[in-house]
Tab-separated table of C-alpha atoms and ligand atoms in Angstrom:
chain	number	residue	atom	x	y	z
A	1	MET	CA	0.119	0.171	0.277
A	2	ASP	CA	1.355	3.460	-0.631
A	3	THR	CA	0.675	5.679	2.491
A	4	ALA	CA	2.525	8.536	0.024
A	5	LYS	CA	0.203	8.201	-2.102
A	6	ILE	CA	-2.791	8.116	0.041
A	7	LYS	CA	-1.209	10.675	2.171
A	8	ASP	CA	-1.198	13.151	-1.426
A	9	GLU	CA	-4.855	11.979	-2.262
A	10	LEU	CA	-6.122	13.169	1.358
A	11	ILE	CA	-4.101	16.264	1.751
A	12	GLU	CA	-5.220	17.382	-1.554
A	13	MET	CA	-9.163	16.097	-0.289
A	14	ILE	CA	-8.243	18.239	2.740
A	15	GLU	CA	-7.738	21.527	1.030
A	16	THR	CA	-10.183	21.654	-1.671
A	17	ALA	CA	-13.315	21.109	0.833
A	18	LYS	CA	-15.334	24.176	0.410
A	19	ASP	CA	-17.250	24.153	3.103
A	20	SER	CA	-17.755	21.998	7.109
A	21	ALA	CA	-20.415	19.146	5.464
A	22	SER	CA	-17.917	17.714	3.011
A	23	LEU	CA	-14.623	18.556	4.973
A	24	GLU	CA	-16.730	15.956	7.375
A	25	THR	CA	-17.334	13.401	4.295
A	26	VAL	CA	-13.511	13.282	3.641
A	27	ARG	CA	-13.132	12.998	7.691
A	28	VAL	CA	-15.405	9.997	6.941
A	29	SER	CA	-13.928	8.811	4.647
A	30	ALA	CA	-9.960	8.771	6.100
A	31	LEU	CA	-10.585	8.149	9.512
A	32	GLY	CA	-14.341	7.012	10.282
A	33	LYS	CA	-15.639	3.099	10.520
A	34	LYS	CA	-14.137	2.484	6.874
A	35	GLY	CA	-12.637	4.952	6.317
A	36	ARG	CA	-8.999	4.087	4.460
A	37	ILE	CA	-6.353	5.345	6.831
A	38	THR	CA	-9.107	3.072	9.583
A	39	ASP	CA	-8.883	-0.010	6.212
A	40	LEU	CA	-5.004	0.237	6.707
A	41	MET	CA	-5.003	-0.024	10.810
A	42	LYS	CA	-6.678	-2.639	10.306
A	43	SER	CA	-4.177	-3.507	7.725
A	44	LEU	CA	-1.714	-4.246	10.842
A	45	GLY	CA	-3.264	-7.394	11.413
A	46	GLY	CA	-2.484	-10.101	9.030
A	47	MET	CA	1.458	-8.409	8.299
A	48	SER	CA	4.442	-10.606	10.159
A	49	HIS	CA	6.281	-8.886	13.920
A	50	GLU	CA	8.816	-6.802	11.604
A	51	GLU	CA	6.772	-5.239	8.876
A	52	ARG	CA	3.659	-4.115	12.373
A	53	ILE	CA	5.706	-2.068	13.024
A	54	ALA	CA	7.933	-0.438	10.107
A	55	ALA	CA	3.609	-0.128	9.171
A	56	GLY	CA	2.148	0.824	12.106
A	57	GLN	CA	4.736	3.700	13.104
A	58	GLU	CA	4.123	5.335	9.380
A	59	PHE	CA	0.502	4.676	9.633
A	60	ASN	CA	0.183	6.392	13.223
A	61	LYS	CA	2.486	9.485	12.067
A	62	LEU	CA	-0.176	9.831	8.884
A	63	LYS	CA	-3.543	9.604	10.345
A	64	GLN	CA	-1.857	12.579	13.141
A	65	GLU	CA	-1.067	13.761	10.416
A	66	ILE	CA	-4.265	14.012	8.484
A	67	ALA	CA	-6.530	13.912	11.154
A	68	ASP	CA	-4.347	17.378	12.755
A	69	LEU	CA	-4.854	18.925	8.961
A	70	ILE	CA	-8.273	18.294	9.072
A	71	ASP	CA	-8.678	20.427	12.064
A	72	ARG	CA	-7.047	23.134	10.999
A	73	GLN	CA	-8.593	23.530	8.057
A	74	ALA	CA	-12.142	22.177	9.758
A	75	ARG	CA	-11.294	26.220	11.718
A	76	GLN	CA	-10.724	28.094	8.412
A	77	LEU	CA	-13.755	27.139	7.421
A	78	LYS	CA	-15.901	27.191	10.445
A	79	LYS	CA	-14.664	31.267	10.782
A	80	GLN	CA	-14.734	31.526	6.580
A	81	GLU	CA	-18.367	30.270	6.930
A	82	LEU	CA	-19.424	32.676	9.451
A	83	ASP	CA	-18.202	35.622	7.734
A	84	GLU	CA	-19.772	35.032	5.214
A	85	ARG	CA	-22.746	35.090	7.773
A	86	ILE	CA	-22.390	38.434	9.706
A	87	ALA	CA	-21.566	39.454	5.941
A	88	ASN	CA	-25.043	39.093	4.859
A	89	GLU	CA	-26.874	39.052	7.498
A	90	THR	CA	-26.246	42.225	8.418
A	91	LEU	CA	-29.495	44.916	8.869
A	92	ASP	CA	-28.988	47.989	6.571
A	93	ILE	CA	-30.303	50.141	8.504
A	94	THR	CA	-30.966	53.379	6.908
A	95	LEU	CA	-34.059	51.770	5.060
A	96	SER	CA	-37.385	51.975	6.176
A	97	PRO	CA	-38.858	49.399	8.599
A	98	ARG	CA	-41.699	49.302	6.858
A	99	PRO	CA	-42.822	50.566	3.407
A	100	ARG	CA	-44.052	54.823	3.825
A	101	PRO	CA	-47.274	55.472	4.079
A	102	LYS	CA	-49.811	57.240	1.444
A	103	GLY	CA	-51.539	58.788	3.079
A	104	ALA	CA	-50.872	62.514	6.034
A	105	VAL	CA	-51.982	64.457	8.488
A	106	HIS	CA	-53.607	67.475	7.006
A	107	PRO	CA	-52.424	70.253	8.072
A	108	ILE	CA	-54.821	71.649	10.082
A	109	SER	CA	-55.339	68.604	12.230
A	110	GLN	CA	-51.821	68.901	12.883
A	111	THR	CA	-51.900	72.812	14.040
A	112	MET	CA	-55.025	71.298	16.307
A	113	GLU	CA	-52.622	69.075	17.681
A	114	GLU	CA	-49.507	71.423	19.012
A	115	LEU	CA	-51.897	73.534	19.880
A	116	MET	CA	-53.079	70.816	22.097
A	117	VAL	CA	-50.020	69.350	23.916
A	118	ILE	CA	-48.894	73.152	24.540
A	119	PHE	CA	-52.058	73.885	26.302
A	120	ALA	CA	-51.287	70.795	28.394
A	121	SER	CA	-48.644	71.541	29.282
A	122	MET	CA	-49.982	75.240	30.627
A	123	GLY	CA	-52.111	72.585	32.611
A	124	PHE	CA	-55.367	73.712	29.777
A	125	THR	CA	-57.623	70.532	29.890
A	126	LEU	CA	-59.180	69.852	26.091
A	127	THR	CA	-63.401	71.206	25.809
A	128	GLU	CA	-66.578	70.083	22.814
A	129	GLY	CA	-69.182	71.419	22.316
A	130	PRO	CA	-71.642	70.481	19.608
A	131	ASP	CA	-71.411	72.090	15.786
A	132	ILE	CA	-74.187	72.535	16.171
A	133	GLU	CA	-75.225	75.200	18.977
A	134	ASP	CA	-78.219	77.791	19.575
A	135	ASP	CA	-79.005	81.405	19.365
A	136	TRP	CA	-78.761	81.635	23.376
A	137	HIS	CA	-75.223	79.651	23.217
A	138	ASN	CA	-74.035	80.775	20.555
A	139	PHE	CA	-74.447	84.607	21.541
A	140	THR	CA	-77.380	85.617	23.414
A	141	ALA	CA	-75.216	83.971	26.595
A	142	LEU	CA	-72.009	85.363	25.510
A	143	ASN	CA	-73.279	88.602	25.978
A	144	PHE	CA	-74.755	90.150	21.773
A	145	PRO	CA	-77.470	92.540	22.639
A	146	PRO	CA	-81.037	91.961	20.758
A	147	GLY	CA	-79.707	93.178	16.967
A	148	HIS	CA	-76.625	92.917	17.629
A	149	PRO	CA	-75.155	92.670	13.594
A	150	ALA	CA	-72.921	89.426	14.072
A	151	ARG	CA	-77.186	87.523	15.215
A	152	GLU	CA	-77.551	88.364	11.242
A	153	MET	CA	-78.238	86.184	8.164
A	154	GLN	CA	-75.689	87.623	6.649
A	155	ASP	CA	-73.473	85.723	8.875
A	156	THR	CA	-75.093	83.396	10.129
A	157	PHE	CA	-76.289	80.245	9.603
A	158	PHE	CA	-79.725	79.238	10.354
A	159	LEU	CA	-81.433	75.781	10.655
A	160	PRO	CA	-84.844	75.472	10.818
A	161	ASP	CA	-85.851	75.250	14.645
A	162	ASP	CA	-86.359	73.673	17.556
A	163	LYS	CA	-90.209	73.470	18.563
A	164	ASP	CA	-89.332	70.907	21.415
A	165	ALA	CA	-85.720	73.151	23.017
A	166	LYS	CA	-86.105	74.474	25.562
A	167	GLU	CA	-87.436	78.125	26.127
A	168	GLY	CA	-84.338	80.503	23.947
A	169	MET	CA	-83.190	78.128	22.508
A	170	GLN	CA	-84.943	77.130	19.934
A	171	LYS	CA	-83.451	79.277	17.788
A	172	LYS	CA	-80.523	76.675	16.667
A	173	LEU	CA	-77.465	77.496	13.545
A	174	LEU	CA	-73.687	76.360	13.162
A	175	ARG	CA	-72.212	77.684	15.998
A	176	THR	CA	-70.232	81.165	14.828
A	177	HIS	CA	-67.472	80.437	16.987
A	178	THR	CA	-66.674	78.017	19.775
A	179	SER	CA	-66.906	80.776	21.828
A	180	SER	CA	-69.862	79.680	22.669
A	181	VAL	CA	-68.340	76.528	24.120
A	182	GLN	CA	-67.150	78.356	27.177
A	183	ILE	CA	-70.276	79.465	27.900
A	184	ARG	CA	-71.188	75.461	27.933
A	185	HIS	CA	-68.506	74.541	30.458
A	186	MET	CA	-69.390	76.995	32.753
A	187	MET	CA	-72.775	76.296	32.834
A	188	ALA	CA	-71.558	72.483	32.927
A	189	ASN	CA	-69.122	72.868	35.795
A	190	LYS	CA	-67.937	74.967	38.657
A	191	PRO	CA	-64.877	77.613	38.535
A	192	PRO	CA	-62.188	77.081	38.876
A	193	HIS	CA	-61.949	76.758	34.117
A	194	ARG	CA	-58.891	76.201	32.300
A	195	ILE	CA	-59.897	74.962	29.046
A	196	ILE	CA	-59.222	75.153	25.818
A	197	CYS	CA	-61.637	73.904	23.233
A	198	MET	CA	-60.999	73.694	19.514
A	199	GLY	CA	-63.789	73.183	16.135
A	200	ARG	CA	-65.442	74.149	13.609
A	201	THR	CA	-66.432	77.314	13.027
A	202	TYR	CA	-69.768	78.410	10.053
A	203	ARG	CA	-70.266	82.162	8.247
A	204	SER	CA	-71.413	82.432	4.835
A	205	ASP	CA	-68.943	83.946	3.862
A	206	TYR	CA	-66.405	83.087	1.490
A	207	ASP	CA	-63.018	84.772	-0.643
A	208	MET	CA	-59.531	84.585	-0.604
A	209	THR	CA	-59.433	84.709	3.561
A	210	HIS	CA	-63.028	83.967	4.378
A	211	THR	CA	-63.955	79.853	3.793
A	212	PRO	CA	-67.678	78.995	4.931
A	213	MET	CA	-66.519	76.815	7.181
A	214	PHE	CA	-62.997	77.101	9.452
A	215	HIS	CA	-61.340	76.376	12.537
A	216	GLN	CA	-61.464	78.554	15.759
A	217	CYS	CA	-59.646	77.569	19.240
A	218	GLU	CA	-60.453	78.938	21.987
A	219	GLY	CA	-59.944	79.335	26.059
A	220	LEU	CA	-60.946	80.484	28.276
A	221	VAL	CA	-59.472	81.138	33.019
A	222	ILE	CA	-61.639	81.811	35.535
A	223	ASP	CA	-60.132	81.832	39.191
A	224	LYS	CA	-60.139	84.250	42.072
A	225	ASN	CA	-57.820	87.178	41.068
A	226	ILE	CA	-56.854	86.286	37.232
A	227	ASN	CA	-56.056	89.742	34.853
A	228	MET	CA	-55.302	91.225	31.990
A	229	GLY	CA	-51.461	90.150	33.253
A	230	HIS	CA	-51.555	86.766	32.961
A	231	LEU	CA	-54.138	87.066	29.757
A	232	LYS	CA	-50.456	88.353	28.675
A	233	GLY	CA	-47.949	85.877	29.728
A	234	CYS	CA	-50.403	82.940	28.482
A	235	LEU	CA	-50.310	84.295	25.255
A	236	GLN	CA	-46.718	84.959	25.076
A	237	ASP	CA	-45.648	81.866	26.290
A	238	PHE	CA	-47.736	80.768	23.311
A	239	LEU	CA	-46.941	82.353	20.944
A	240	LYS	CA	-42.928	81.284	21.558
A	241	ALA	CA	-43.574	77.313	22.135
A	242	TYR	CA	-46.652	77.608	18.699
A	243	PHE	CA	-43.633	79.029	16.678
A	244	GLU	CA	-40.649	77.545	18.208
A	245	LEU	CA	-38.993	81.323	18.761
A	246	ASP	CA	-37.268	82.569	22.017
A	247	ASP	CA	-38.878	85.784	21.172
A	248	VAL	CA	-41.804	86.549	19.424
A	249	PRO	CA	-42.948	90.372	19.202
A	250	MET	CA	-46.766	91.266	20.444
A	251	ARG	CA	-48.805	93.879	20.535
A	252	PHE	CA	-52.479	94.818	22.573
A	253	ARG	CA	-54.659	96.760	20.157
A	254	PRO	CA	-58.339	97.907	21.933
A	255	SER	CA	-60.611	95.664	20.301
A	256	PHE	CA	-64.448	95.260	20.724
A	257	PHE	CA	-65.993	91.806	21.118
A	258	PRO	CA	-69.587	91.995	23.677
A	259	PHE	CA	-68.735	89.320	26.069
A	260	THR	CA	-65.100	90.315	26.903
A	261	GLU	CA	-64.344	93.365	28.703
A	262	PRO	CA	-61.435	95.113	27.464
A	263	SER	CA	-61.787	93.401	25.000
A	264	ALA	CA	-58.501	93.478	22.342
A	265	GLU	CA	-56.651	91.687	19.349
A	266	VAL	CA	-53.541	91.065	19.641
A	267	ASP	CA	-50.876	92.179	16.765
A	268	ILE	CA	-47.284	89.637	16.174
A	269	GLY	CA	-44.197	91.572	15.302
A	270	CYS	CA	-42.568	90.662	11.535
A	271	THR	CA	-41.176	91.297	8.552
A	272	ARG	CA	-42.211	91.249	5.073
A	273	ALA	CA	-39.342	92.903	3.501
A	274	GLN	CA	-37.806	92.256	0.443
A	275	GLY	CA	-41.572	89.380	-0.698
A	276	GLU	CA	-40.468	87.588	2.742
A	277	PHE	CA	-43.177	86.765	5.003
A	278	LYS	CA	-41.382	86.822	8.346
A	279	ILE	CA	-42.490	86.398	12.374
A	280	GLY	CA	-40.554	87.271	14.827
A	281	GLU	CA	-38.361	90.079	13.585
A	282	GLY	CA	-38.925	93.441	11.903
A	283	ASP	CA	-41.098	96.383	12.306
A	284	ASP	CA	-44.722	94.645	10.865
A	285	TRP	CA	-47.412	93.486	12.873
A	286	MET	CA	-49.751	90.982	11.695
A	287	GLU	CA	-52.985	90.026	13.783
A	288	ILE	CA	-53.355	86.700	15.154
A	289	LEU	CA	-57.030	86.967	17.749
A	290	GLY	CA	-58.785	88.171	20.356
A	291	CYS	CA	-59.172	88.311	23.581
A	292	GLY	CA	-60.418	90.164	26.614
A	293	MET	CA	-61.060	89.151	30.253
A	294	VAL	CA	-64.778	88.117	30.410
A	295	HIS	CA	-67.641	90.108	31.444
A	296	PRO	CA	-69.203	89.743	34.449
A	297	ASN	CA	-72.621	89.604	31.878
A	298	VAL	CA	-70.914	86.246	30.953
A	299	LEU	CA	-69.756	85.143	34.156
A	300	LYS	CA	-73.739	86.282	35.664
A	301	ASN	CA	-75.164	84.581	32.605
A	302	CYS	CA	-73.116	80.834	33.768
A	303	GLY	CA	-74.155	81.917	37.574
A	304	ILE	CA	-69.994	82.498	38.205
A	305	ASP	CA	-69.978	85.647	40.826
A	306	PRO	CA	-68.385	88.638	39.426
A	307	ASP	CA	-66.867	90.007	42.288
A	308	GLU	CA	-66.097	86.707	43.691
A	309	TYR	CA	-64.246	85.425	39.788
A	310	GLN	CA	-63.067	86.486	36.869
A	311	GLY	CA	-61.030	86.060	33.859
A	312	PHE	CA	-59.851	86.308	30.309
A	313	ALA	CA	-61.038	84.234	27.070
A	314	PHE	CA	-58.913	83.790	24.027
A	315	GLY	CA	-60.084	83.014	20.155
A	316	MET	CA	-58.388	82.153	17.464
A	317	GLY	CA	-58.372	81.185	13.122
A	318	ILE	CA	-56.433	78.143	12.940
A	319	GLU	CA	-56.152	78.011	9.446
A	320	ARG	CA	-54.608	81.811	9.927
A	321	LEU	CA	-52.478	79.892	12.407
A	322	THR	CA	-51.245	77.019	10.360
A	323	MET	CA	-50.452	79.745	7.206
A	324	LEU	CA	-48.735	81.517	8.803
A	325	LYS	CA	-46.020	78.892	10.715
A	326	TYR	CA	-46.067	76.412	7.036
A	327	GLY	CA	-46.164	78.983	4.408
A	328	ILE	CA	-49.199	78.089	3.144
A	329	PRO	CA	-49.857	81.214	0.917
A	330	ASP	CA	-54.028	80.713	-0.079
A	331	LEU	CA	-57.545	79.594	2.511
A	332	ARG	CA	-59.298	78.011	0.204
A	333	THR	CA	-56.431	75.279	-1.163
A	334	PHE	CA	-57.108	73.531	2.806
A	335	PHE	CA	-60.613	72.865	1.869
A	336	GLU	CA	-60.043	71.483	-1.992
A	337	SER	CA	-58.852	67.726	-0.676
A	338	ASP	CA	-56.487	68.119	-3.462
A	339	PRO	CA	-53.258	64.562	-2.408
A	340	ARG	CA	-50.876	66.937	-5.189
A	341	TRP	CA	-51.826	69.595	-2.048
A	342	LEU	CA	-51.520	67.396	0.953
A	343	ALA	CA	-49.398	65.553	-0.270
A	344	HIS	CA	-47.189	68.794	-0.678
A	345	TYR	CA	-48.407	69.542	2.381
A	346	GLY	CA	-49.307	67.520	5.088
A	347	PHE	CA	-47.447	65.619	7.644
A	348	ASP	CA	-45.617	62.386	7.966
A	349	PRO	CA	-48.246	60.527	10.563
A	350	LEU	CA	-46.143	58.099	12.320
A	351	GLN	CA	-43.644	61.393	13.852
A	352	ARG	CA	-47.021	62.922	15.650
A	353	PRO	CA	-45.682	66.434	17.874
A	354	ASN	CA	-45.944	65.510	21.713
A	355	ALA	CA	-45.028	67.622	24.495
A	356	ALA	CA	-40.802	65.982	24.681
A	357	HIS	CA	-40.032	68.119	21.320
A	358	LYS	CA	-41.752	71.311	22.468
B	1	DAH	N1	-65.473	84.552	18.990
B	1	DAH	C1	-64.004	85.439	18.464
B	1	DAH	C2	-64.297	85.426	17.081
B	1	DAH	O1	-65.068	84.904	17.006
B	1	DAH	C3	-63.099	85.123	19.176
B	1	DAH	C4	-63.245	85.157	20.280
B	1	DAH	C5	-62.315	86.494	20.776
B	1	DAH	C6	-62.647	84.701	21.159
B	1	DAH	C7	-62.027	87.184	21.841
B	1	DAH	C8	-63.005	85.074	22.629
B	1	DAH	C9	-62.266	86.677	23.291
B	1	DAH	O2	-62.655	84.465	23.331
B	1	DAH	O3	-62.393	86.822	24.114
B	1	DAH	O4	-64.280	86.573	16.208
């Protein structure tokens, strides 16, 4: 038997084994029960004493060499296989984990969520009221005198009277502002109050800056010893948080609302230089909201003693806030339901506003 030939053949087989599985086949074919080296060992039995001594040494040496070689090769193949596995199993973490959602959050919904997060962090609670209101909650309780122009047909969408409703609440309409929710909240709860309310409001009006349906955010704070300084501080904090600016110049202009006394309109500083509109700096002003100290008559209408409790209220248009923050030029596009518009101005549904990033 030519051990040198067997050795060469086995070495070649070991070196060309391309993976652990084929190396194992080589090992079995050399050292297994019916392996070639095992056969050699078995052949020792039929030899003479002298032959066996010489051949035994030679076979043992061959067996050892082949076993060592297989071990070395096995370790190398294992390492190679692990490296390949690691390379193949790498996760490309820059790939999105799931397909990007096609829909987008409407800018109005985005702004409402932002407002909620900011006012919640200032201790306000969110309340709601109905879109279909009655004349008492929308006007009378808010101290609108009979015959006030806002009650008239050209502004308000009136609905058929509800004959079954309580006396004074039979005249139905689509709320013209969210101030009606102040009344509902004060009627149903005991002071102190610190609420905001958001939702749809309706007025018969349509042009570049008016749509028959739009959204408002209303705030109401009623407590003992509340004054206009609190109103100013609250609005200042809100505007800085909403526009994400360290400073938002703000000015109060005397105004009139039947439900507040004194009443004011608030302007914020801006610049319109070189056709660019920017909030927070410059020497121009932009009206942003209405506010004031809640009129004693309104408190009385809701069963609150104005000598004990005072407070402030404010109301603002959500479309306007959105247009200013996100540079959306035309109000009417908000309601055209154009998917291209929404794809452009909409927000990622997986990235909702939260208190952590405000
Ligand atoms: N309701 C007013 C409007 O629709 C906005 C408003 C002004 C609300 C002053 C208020 C306020 O609460 O105090 O124009």
